[in-house]
Amino acid sequence: MRKKIAAANWKMNLTWQSAGDLMNAILKTDHNLKDNQLAIFAVPFPYLRAMHEKVLGKAHTFIAAQNCASTNNGAYTGEVSAEILKSVGIQYVILGHSERREYQAESNQLLTEKVNRCFEHGLIPIFCCGEPLSIRESNNQNNFVEIQLKESLFHLSKEQAAQIIIAYEPIWAIGTGKTATSAQAEEMHAHIRSVLTEKFGLDVANEIPVLYGGSVKGSNAAELFSKPNVDGGLVGGASLNADEFNLIIKSLP
Ligand code: PEP
C-alpha cells in the first residue's frame, strides 16, 4: 500500500535549543499514524543523531538528512556521505531540492550520482523536482519535470524505483505563500505517475509516494492531500511551527 507522508524540511533554521523545543512539542502530540502513514523530519546535519534518538520510540516517525555527497568517503572537506548518514541511523535523504539546484548548481547528472550513493548505502532518497515560474507560464512544466525524472532516476532498477519518494515542488510556490491549487498539484502528480508507469510499470509506479511541496499549511493540507495522486507534503515554513505541522500530519489521508 502506498505510503502517505508528512515531511518537514527545516532547512538551515533553528538553534540546537529551539530545534529540541520544536521537536518535543511535536512529539508530545499523539498523531495516531496508521501503518501506511509516516512523519519525516529533515533536520540540519549536526542534529541528525540526537533527533534520530528522540524519535526512536515514536511510531512511523523518522529523521532525514537534507543532502548527501555525490561521492563515497574520502578527501572531500565539508561533505557528508551516504555511508556516514547511514552509520548514525538515518534512512531518508532529501535530494535535488530547488534551493540546492539553484545555489549549489546541482544538475540532474550530479543528482544521479547522489541517488546512486543513497542506494549503495541503503538510504531512501526523497527526490525533489519542479519547475520555475517561467516554465509554468509557458505551459512547459510537464516536459520540464519529466526530464528531471528521466535524467536522475531512469537508470534505477524496478526494485530501487519502488523504494523512492518523489516530492513535486513548483519553485514559484516554495516559500512564497503561493500554493498550487489542488487541481494543479493533482494534474502534475498524475503526470509524474504516468511517466513512472511508462518506465517502471504500473505496479512500481503505484508504490511511489509523490508528495506536494510549496507553501503547504495547516489550512490547505487536507484539500491538497485529498487528491488521489497527492500522497502528502514536503513542508518548509509551516514545519517550523508545532501546531501547524501537527495539523499537517493529521491531514494525511
Ligand atoms: C520546501 O522548501 O521544501 C518548501 C516546500 O517550503 P515552503 O513549505 O516554505 O514553501
mmCIF file of C-alpha atoms and ligand atoms in Angstrom:
data_model
loop_
_atom_site.group_PDB
_atom_site.id
_atom_site.type_symbol
_atom_site.label_atom_id
_atom_site.label_comp_id
_atom_site.label_asym_id
_atom_site.label_seq_id
_atom_site.Cartn_x
_atom_site.Cartn_y
_atom_site.Cartn_z
ATOM 1 C CA MET A 1 0.000 0.000 0.000
ATOM 2 C CA ARG A 2 1.369 3.393 -0.997
ATOM 3 C CA LYS A 3 2.751 5.440 1.906
ATOM 4 C CA LYS A 4 1.250 8.796 2.874
ATOM 5 C CA ILE A 5 3.912 11.133 4.221
ATOM 6 C CA ALA A 6 4.199 14.448 6.035
ATOM 7 C CA ALA A 7 7.833 15.508 5.627
ATOM 8 C CA ALA A 8 9.264 18.556 7.372
ATOM 9 C CA ASN A 9 12.166 20.399 5.778
ATOM 10 C CA TRP A 10 13.706 22.578 8.468
ATOM 11 C CA LYS A 11 16.338 23.866 6.005
ATOM 12 C CA MET A 12 19.069 25.984 7.686
ATOM 13 C CA ASN A 13 16.863 27.074 10.575
ATOM 14 C CA LEU A 14 16.701 26.688 14.355
ATOM 15 C CA THR A 15 19.411 26.611 17.005
ATOM 16 C CA TRP A 16 20.037 23.395 18.920
ATOM 17 C CA GLN A 17 17.838 24.678 21.749
ATOM 18 C CA SER A 18 14.917 25.776 19.554
ATOM 19 C CA ALA A 19 15.138 22.607 17.425
ATOM 20 C CA GLY A 20 14.786 20.499 20.591
ATOM 21 C CA ASP A 21 11.851 22.572 21.795
ATOM 22 C CA LEU A 22 10.094 22.244 18.440
ATOM 23 C CA MET A 23 10.650 18.501 18.201
ATOM 24 C CA ASN A 24 9.466 17.977 21.789
ATOM 25 C CA ALA A 25 6.320 19.989 21.118
ATOM 26 C CA ILE A 26 5.544 17.899 18.018
ATOM 27 C CA LEU A 27 6.392 14.543 19.575
ATOM 28 C CA LYS A 28 4.216 15.022 22.626
ATOM 29 C CA THR A 29 1.176 15.074 20.318
ATOM 30 C CA ASP A 30 -0.344 11.691 19.604
ATOM 31 C CA HIS A 31 -0.544 11.526 15.827
ATOM 32 C CA ASN A 32 -2.118 8.069 15.717
ATOM 33 C CA LEU A 33 -0.325 7.334 12.466
ATOM 34 C CA LYS A 34 -1.640 4.343 10.550
ATOM 35 C CA ASP A 35 0.697 1.686 9.168
ATOM 36 C CA ASN A 36 0.959 3.401 5.792
ATOM 37 C CA GLN A 37 1.494 6.904 7.234
ATOM 38 C CA LEU A 38 4.880 8.450 8.031
ATOM 39 C CA ALA A 39 6.171 11.653 9.585
ATOM 40 C CA ILE A 40 9.695 12.561 8.491
ATOM 41 C CA PHE A 41 11.838 15.450 9.742
ATOM 42 C CA ALA A 42 14.734 16.685 7.612
ATOM 43 C CA VAL A 43 16.938 18.483 10.107
ATOM 44 C CA PRO A 44 20.341 20.219 9.896
ATOM 45 C CA PHE A 45 23.297 17.783 9.879
ATOM 46 C CA PRO A 46 24.547 18.456 13.442
ATOM 47 C CA TYR A 47 21.152 17.497 14.896
ATOM 48 C CA LEU A 48 20.660 14.237 12.984
ATOM 49 C CA ARG A 49 21.828 11.700 15.535
ATOM 50 C CA ALA A 50 20.190 13.300 18.565
ATOM 51 C CA MET A 51 16.892 13.787 16.718
ATOM 52 C CA HIS A 52 17.066 10.200 15.480
ATOM 53 C CA GLU A 53 17.364 9.054 19.103
ATOM 54 C CA LYS A 54 14.477 11.303 20.109
ATOM 55 C CA VAL A 55 12.058 9.745 17.582
ATOM 56 C CA LEU A 56 13.143 6.131 18.105
ATOM 57 C CA GLY A 57 10.149 5.255 20.281
ATOM 58 C CA LYS A 58 7.629 7.199 18.202
ATOM 59 C CA ALA A 59 5.733 5.056 15.723
ATOM 60 C CA HIS A 60 6.212 5.731 11.995
ATOM 61 C CA THR A 61 8.421 8.778 12.671
ATOM 62 C CA PHE A 62 11.846 9.217 11.083
ATOM 63 C CA ILE A 63 14.663 11.702 10.596
ATOM 64 C CA ALA A 64 16.069 12.651 7.186
ATOM 65 C CA ALA A 65 19.162 14.484 6.000
ATOM 66 C CA GLN A 66 18.692 17.424 3.645
ATOM 67 C CA ASN A 67 21.501 16.395 1.301
ATOM 68 C CA CYS A 68 24.375 13.961 0.891
ATOM 69 C CA ALA A 69 27.623 13.882 -1.056
ATOM 70 C CA SER A 70 27.796 12.559 -4.602
ATOM 71 C CA THR A 71 30.981 10.640 -3.764
ATOM 72 C CA ASN A 72 31.900 7.970 -1.301
ATOM 73 C CA ASN A 73 34.092 8.758 1.737
ATOM 74 C CA GLY A 74 37.393 10.459 1.077
ATOM 75 C CA ALA A 75 39.119 13.806 0.887
ATOM 76 C CA TYR A 76 36.012 15.968 0.440
ATOM 77 C CA THR A 77 36.188 18.544 3.224
ATOM 78 C CA GLY A 78 32.809 19.688 4.455
ATOM 79 C CA GLU A 79 30.821 16.972 2.682
ATOM 80 C CA VAL A 80 28.714 14.263 4.371
ATOM 81 C CA SER A 81 28.467 10.900 2.673
ATOM 82 C CA ALA A 82 25.570 8.471 2.442
ATOM 83 C CA GLU A 83 27.663 5.966 4.389
ATOM 84 C CA ILE A 84 28.178 8.429 7.256
ATOM 85 C CA LEU A 85 24.449 9.191 7.352
ATOM 86 C CA LYS A 86 23.568 5.518 7.406
ATOM 87 C CA SER A 87 26.058 4.896 10.229
ATOM 88 C CA VAL A 88 24.210 7.342 12.513
ATOM 89 C CA GLY A 89 20.877 5.632 11.839
ATOM 90 C CA ILE A 90 19.441 7.846 9.115
ATOM 91 C CA GLN A 91 17.218 6.243 6.466
ATOM 92 C CA TYR A 92 15.998 9.126 4.285
ATOM 93 C CA VAL A 93 17.752 11.915 2.371
ATOM 94 C CA ILE A 94 16.230 14.865 0.522
ATOM 95 C CA LEU A 95 17.942 15.176 -2.862
ATOM 96 C CA GLY A 96 17.643 17.834 -5.540
ATOM 97 C CA HIS A 97 15.787 20.471 -3.553
ATOM 98 C CA SER A 98 15.372 23.518 -5.798
ATOM 99 C CA GLU A 99 17.447 25.609 -3.375
ATOM 100 C CA ARG A 100 20.376 23.251 -3.864
ATOM 101 C CA ARG A 101 19.791 23.111 -7.624
ATOM 102 C CA GLU A 102 19.918 26.930 -7.665
ATOM 103 C CA TYR A 103 22.550 27.872 -5.037
ATOM 104 C CA GLN A 104 24.823 24.825 -5.332
ATOM 105 C CA ALA A 105 24.260 24.342 -9.069
ATOM 106 C CA GLU A 106 23.156 20.738 -8.631
ATOM 107 C CA SER A 107 22.425 19.239 -12.046
ATOM 108 C CA ASN A 108 20.273 16.252 -12.955
ATOM 109 C CA GLN A 109 23.535 14.358 -13.676
ATOM 110 C CA LEU A 110 25.051 15.148 -10.268
ATOM 111 C CA LEU A 111 21.793 14.024 -8.660
ATOM 112 C CA THR A 112 22.101 10.675 -10.443
ATOM 113 C CA GLU A 113 25.336 10.168 -8.505
ATOM 114 C CA LYS A 114 23.739 11.168 -5.218
ATOM 115 C CA VAL A 115 20.816 8.821 -5.849
ATOM 116 C CA ASN A 116 23.319 6.023 -6.531
ATOM 117 C CA ARG A 117 25.259 6.706 -3.326
ATOM 118 C CA CYS A 118 21.990 6.515 -1.388
ATOM 119 C CA PHE A 119 21.071 3.136 -2.825
ATOM 120 C CA GLU A 120 24.609 1.798 -2.302
ATOM 121 C CA HIS A 121 24.252 2.553 1.404
ATOM 122 C CA GLY A 122 20.604 1.663 1.969
ATOM 123 C CA LEU A 123 19.187 5.191 2.140
ATOM 124 C CA ILE A 124 15.899 6.244 0.580
ATOM 125 C CA PRO A 125 16.014 9.419 -1.500
ATOM 126 C CA ILE A 126 13.225 11.966 -1.252
ATOM 127 C CA PHE A 127 13.799 13.244 -4.753
ATOM 128 C CA CYS A 128 12.626 16.801 -5.459
ATOM 129 C CA CYS A 129 11.513 18.038 -8.854
ATOM 130 C CA GLY A 130 9.565 21.063 -10.027
ATOM 131 C CA GLU A 131 9.541 23.902 -12.485
ATOM 132 C CA PRO A 132 10.341 27.638 -12.202
ATOM 133 C CA LEU A 133 7.651 30.247 -12.867
ATOM 134 C CA SER A 134 8.838 30.981 -16.438
ATOM 135 C CA ILE A 135 8.357 27.334 -17.402
ATOM 136 C CA ARG A 136 4.880 27.237 -15.816
ATOM 137 C CA GLU A 137 3.941 30.442 -17.649
ATOM 138 C CA SER A 138 4.943 28.903 -20.964
ATOM 139 C CA ASN A 139 2.992 25.737 -20.045
ATOM 140 C CA ASN A 140 6.096 23.540 -20.342
ATOM 141 C CA GLN A 141 6.014 22.190 -16.792
ATOM 142 C CA ASN A 142 5.182 18.590 -17.715
ATOM 143 C CA ASN A 143 8.121 18.286 -20.048
ATOM 144 C CA PHE A 144 10.485 20.053 -17.611
ATOM 145 C CA VAL A 145 9.644 17.707 -14.727
ATOM 146 C CA GLU A 146 9.736 14.664 -16.992
ATOM 147 C CA ILE A 147 13.330 15.500 -17.974
ATOM 148 C CA GLN A 148 14.319 15.893 -14.302
ATOM 149 C CA LEU A 149 12.925 12.438 -13.557
ATOM 150 C CA LYS A 150 14.405 10.817 -16.663
ATOM 151 C CA GLU A 151 17.896 12.239 -16.190
ATOM 152 C CA SER A 152 18.204 11.408 -12.496
ATOM 153 C CA LEU A 153 16.054 8.319 -11.904
ATOM 154 C CA PHE A 154 15.555 6.320 -15.090
ATOM 155 C CA HIS A 155 18.730 4.288 -14.579
ATOM 156 C CA LEU A 156 17.249 2.693 -11.444
ATOM 157 C CA SER A 157 16.071 -0.894 -11.308
ATOM 158 C CA LYS A 158 12.386 -1.514 -10.656
ATOM 159 C CA GLU A 159 13.236 -2.672 -7.125
ATOM 160 C CA GLN A 160 15.087 0.580 -6.423
ATOM 161 C CA ALA A 161 12.429 2.761 -8.045
ATOM 162 C CA ALA A 162 9.754 1.151 -5.864
ATOM 163 C CA GLN A 163 11.544 2.495 -2.758
ATOM 164 C CA ILE A 164 11.974 6.098 -3.798
ATOM 165 C CA ILE A 165 9.860 9.056 -2.636
ATOM 166 C CA ILE A 166 9.233 11.942 -5.029
ATOM 167 C CA ALA A 167 8.413 15.494 -3.996
ATOM 168 C CA TYR A 168 6.899 17.756 -6.638
ATOM 169 C CA GLU A 169 7.741 21.300 -5.616
ATOM 170 C CA PRO A 170 6.916 24.037 -8.122
ATOM 171 C CA ILE A 171 9.599 26.648 -7.440
ATOM 172 C CA TRP A 172 7.120 29.501 -7.723
ATOM 173 C CA ALA A 173 5.259 28.074 -4.719
ATOM 174 C CA ILE A 174 8.222 27.476 -2.382
ATOM 175 C CA GLY A 175 8.379 29.941 0.492
ATOM 176 C CA THR A 176 6.224 32.398 -1.449
ATOM 177 C CA GLY A 177 2.900 31.776 0.272
ATOM 178 C CA LYS A 178 1.562 30.990 -3.206
ATOM 179 C CA THR A 179 0.312 27.398 -3.181
ATOM 180 C CA ALA A 180 -0.502 25.428 -6.309
ATOM 181 C CA THR A 181 -4.220 24.679 -6.381
ATOM 182 C CA SER A 182 -5.084 21.103 -5.526
ATOM 183 C CA ALA A 183 -6.139 20.691 -9.173
ATOM 184 C CA GLN A 184 -2.727 21.923 -10.415
ATOM 185 C CA ALA A 185 -0.955 19.603 -7.973
ATOM 186 C CA GLU A 186 -3.096 16.620 -8.950
ATOM 187 C CA GLU A 187 -2.545 17.269 -12.662
ATOM 188 C CA MET A 188 1.242 17.233 -12.242
ATOM 189 C CA HIS A 189 1.243 14.299 -9.831
ATOM 190 C CA ALA A 190 -0.841 12.259 -12.279
ATOM 191 C CA HIS A 191 1.644 13.182 -14.995
ATOM 192 C CA ILE A 192 4.573 12.116 -12.801
ATOM 193 C CA ARG A 193 2.851 8.809 -12.105
ATOM 194 C CA SER A 194 2.251 8.234 -15.805
ATOM 195 C CA VAL A 195 5.936 8.948 -16.578
ATOM 196 C CA LEU A 196 6.936 6.479 -13.842
ATOM 197 C CA THR A 197 4.426 3.927 -15.139
ATOM 198 C CA GLU A 198 5.828 4.131 -18.648
ATOM 199 C CA LYS A 199 9.350 3.441 -17.391
ATOM 200 C CA PHE A 200 8.872 1.138 -14.395
ATOM 201 C CA GLY A 201 5.391 -0.327 -14.905
ATOM 202 C CA LEU A 202 2.124 0.303 -13.101
ATOM 203 C CA ASP A 203 2.858 -1.851 -10.042
ATOM 204 C CA VAL A 204 6.047 0.064 -9.258
ATOM 205 C CA ALA A 205 4.581 3.483 -10.087
ATOM 206 C CA ASN A 206 1.657 2.794 -7.779
ATOM 207 C CA GLU A 207 4.077 2.182 -4.881
ATOM 208 C CA ILE A 208 5.921 5.511 -5.211
ATOM 209 C CA PRO A 209 4.642 8.287 -2.930
ATOM 210 C CA VAL A 210 4.515 11.642 -4.719
ATOM 211 C CA LEU A 211 4.482 14.485 -2.191
ATOM 212 C CA TYR A 212 3.498 18.067 -2.932
ATOM 213 C CA GLY A 213 5.681 20.922 -1.659
ATOM 214 C CA GLY A 214 5.134 24.653 -1.888
ATOM 215 C CA SER A 215 3.539 26.685 0.901
ATOM 216 C CA VAL A 216 1.664 23.747 2.433
ATOM 217 C CA LYS A 217 -0.002 24.897 5.664
ATOM 218 C CA GLY A 218 -2.392 23.509 8.221
ATOM 219 C CA SER A 219 -5.211 25.283 6.420
ATOM 220 C CA ASN A 220 -4.611 23.858 2.913
ATOM 221 C CA ALA A 221 -3.077 20.427 3.622
ATOM 222 C CA ALA A 222 -6.321 18.433 3.807
ATOM 223 C CA GLU A 223 -7.558 19.798 0.475
ATOM 224 C CA LEU A 224 -4.215 19.095 -1.268
ATOM 225 C CA PHE A 225 -3.912 15.618 0.270
ATOM 226 C CA SER A 226 -7.474 14.735 -0.731
ATOM 227 C CA LYS A 227 -6.346 14.322 -4.346
ATOM 228 C CA PRO A 228 -5.726 10.716 -5.395
ATOM 229 C CA ASN A 229 -2.141 11.245 -6.583
ATOM 230 C CA VAL A 230 -1.039 13.611 -3.797
ATOM 231 C CA ASP A 231 0.455 11.356 -1.140
ATOM 232 C CA GLY A 232 1.308 14.007 1.426
ATOM 233 C CA GLY A 233 3.605 17.007 1.570
ATOM 234 C CA LEU A 234 7.160 18.259 1.890
ATOM 235 C CA VAL A 235 6.809 21.291 4.102
ATOM 236 C CA GLY A 236 9.252 24.139 4.729
ATOM 237 C CA GLY A 237 7.993 27.212 6.585
ATOM 238 C CA ALA A 238 4.970 25.624 8.251
ATOM 239 C CA SER A 239 7.088 22.761 9.612
ATOM 240 C CA LEU A 240 8.809 25.229 11.951
ATOM 241 C CA ASN A 241 5.599 25.668 13.915
ATOM 242 C CA ALA A 242 4.472 22.701 16.023
ATOM 243 C CA ASP A 243 0.733 23.415 15.791
ATOM 244 C CA GLU A 244 0.894 23.899 12.022
ATOM 245 C CA PHE A 245 2.911 20.768 11.399
ATOM 246 C CA ASN A 246 0.749 18.703 13.746
ATOM 247 C CA LEU A 247 -2.264 19.793 11.731
ATOM 248 C CA ILE A 248 -0.493 18.823 8.506
ATOM 249 C CA ILE A 249 0.354 15.372 9.912
ATOM 250 C CA LYS A 250 -3.268 14.952 10.968
ATOM 251 C CA SER A 251 -4.401 15.872 7.447
ATOM 252 C CA LEU A 252 -2.752 12.789 5.945
ATOM 253 C CA PRO A 253 -5.344 10.618 4.236
HETATM 254 C C1 PEP B 1 10.395 23.386 0.766
HETATM 255 O O1 PEP B 1 11.365 24.105 0.879
HETATM 256 O O2 PEP B 1 10.564 22.184 0.566
HETATM 257 C C2 PEP B 1 9.079 24.014 0.854
HETATM 258 C C3 PEP B 1 8.083 23.404 0.283
HETATM 259 O O3 PEP B 1 8.996 25.214 1.511
HETATM 260 P P1 PEP B 1 7.649 26.001 1.895
HETATM 261 O O4 PEP B 1 6.714 24.999 2.524
HETATM 262 O O5 PEP B 1 8.094 27.048 2.879
HETATM 263 O O6 PEP B 1 7.087 26.580 0.657
#
